[in-house]
Amino acid sequence: MSDNVVRVENLGKKYTISHQKRGANSTLRDAIATTTKAISRKLLTPFGKKIPHPNHEDFWALRNVSFDIKQGEVVGIIGRNGAGKSTLLKILSRITEPTTGQILITGRVASLLEVGTGFHQELTGRENIFLNGAILGMSKAEIKKKFDEIVSFAEVEKFLDTPVKHYSSGMYVRLAFAIAAHLEPEILIVDEVLAVGDVQFQKKCLGKMNNVAKEGRTILFVTHNMSMVESLCDRGILLEQGTLCVDGTSEEAVRVYLEKSYSLAQELPLNQRRDRTGSGRVRVSSFRILNEKGHEEQVLQSGKNYYFEVGYSNYIGKRLSNVVVSIAFADERGTFDLLLRSNFTNDYLTLNSDQGYILCGIENLPLVNGLYLVSIYLSHADSETLDDIQEAVSVVVDGGDFFGTGNPGLPNFCKFLVKADWSTSHAHLFSHM
């Protein structure tokens, strides 16, 4: 008897995208003309033949994807934005149906996808625990047995009898993960949603997933953190534009992913990148590194001062205020080492009505020598994501003298540089603080 708990065969998922946007000034005449054209196309098309709609496009989020997963495997599913990762997990979780192919699953599945998925907004945290347990096919007695563990892990004791619609995103994630991990599913599916939680809770979740894996249960895990994939997963699946690119060890999948990411970041201009998310009302169009004199630099040096210039195009047609900008640097393993975010210093920016540039100045660049991938994120009032490009560009840090001693630090051990005072005398040390 096969020990496969998940079998995916020639899986495909197609969405129909509409490119027609009827503006506020559309008239009755426009509507009549559009309808008349549609009727004409039908009359002139042979019976039984499908009519392609000029304003619609078929988009395959997944195509011809096949793989098997054995009981007890911990599988990391990686890929760029739009690669099909979340679509795959939704199909495996029975949230959406595939267009082609089939999936065969043995055992109960618990999923942690988007924040709030699987919760009834009007029910309390307590009621949602029992609801999710019932959906998994557990008896009330089985759920009660795990109840205290779930509440303790989620750290929501004070809000247990509050409707979850009043929970913060962090509370949502804590409770959702606690339910999914503690109700003993045979298969646990976790999307990138863990990134919403704080660092301590993320560590707690990783520890729990390790325990779940040791108990022989199966985990499918989506993340952009390559170090996490290598440390937690024994197998990696890399998706690229909806197709299966690599199915091998986690190290092999990560290596190919990073190679492709650096290649894309170097070759394709930002205004041509399609692997982005957000409303698109404002989009990043360029990125440059400038020195203190305003001249462009190709290579960064530790300890020097720079400006990061982010070009943008505003498609709203009017000035936009309360804009938050993030520039994040990740090392060659996908670990974020430096995050520059405008609202950390209460800098909420106002953008031009058409296009312009955002400048971020940094003194004494604290990164060691190495190759980094820069991700750029724009949001409005820290609520609407305008544009989000992961691994937008690659930059090199080479040389420099951060400490003023000629010592470059230890790039293989730590990526971040900080100056410190050292002494064997309390009096000497505190006189300089």
mmCIF file of C-alpha atoms in Angstrom, residues 147 152 194 208 226 230 284 314 337 355 366 388 431:
data_model
loop_
_atom_site.group_PDB
_atom_site.id
_atom_site.type_symbol
_atom_site.label_atom_id
_atom_site.label_comp_id
_atom_site.label_asym_id
_atom_site.label_seq_id
_atom_site.Cartn_x
_atom_site.Cartn_y
_atom_site.Cartn_z
ATOM 1 C CA PHE A 147 -8.884 23.468 24.287
ATOM 2 C CA SER A 152 -2.415 28.951 26.084
ATOM 3 C CA LEU A 194 2.981 33.619 9.780
ATOM 4 C CA LYS A 208 5.487 23.603 17.131
ATOM 5 C CA MET A 226 14.886 30.540 2.427
ATOM 6 C CA GLU A 230 16.376 24.830 4.600
ATOM 7 C CA VAL A 284 7.489 51.502 -8.548
ATOM 8 C CA ASN A 314 0.939 57.510 -10.004
ATOM 9 C CA ASP A 337 19.050 41.949 7.378
ATOM 10 C CA GLN A 355 5.302 60.538 -11.414
ATOM 11 C CA PRO A 366 25.815 48.894 8.347
ATOM 12 C CA ASP A 388 4.995 45.169 -3.570
ATOM 13 C CA SER A 431 32.676 58.530 31.249
#
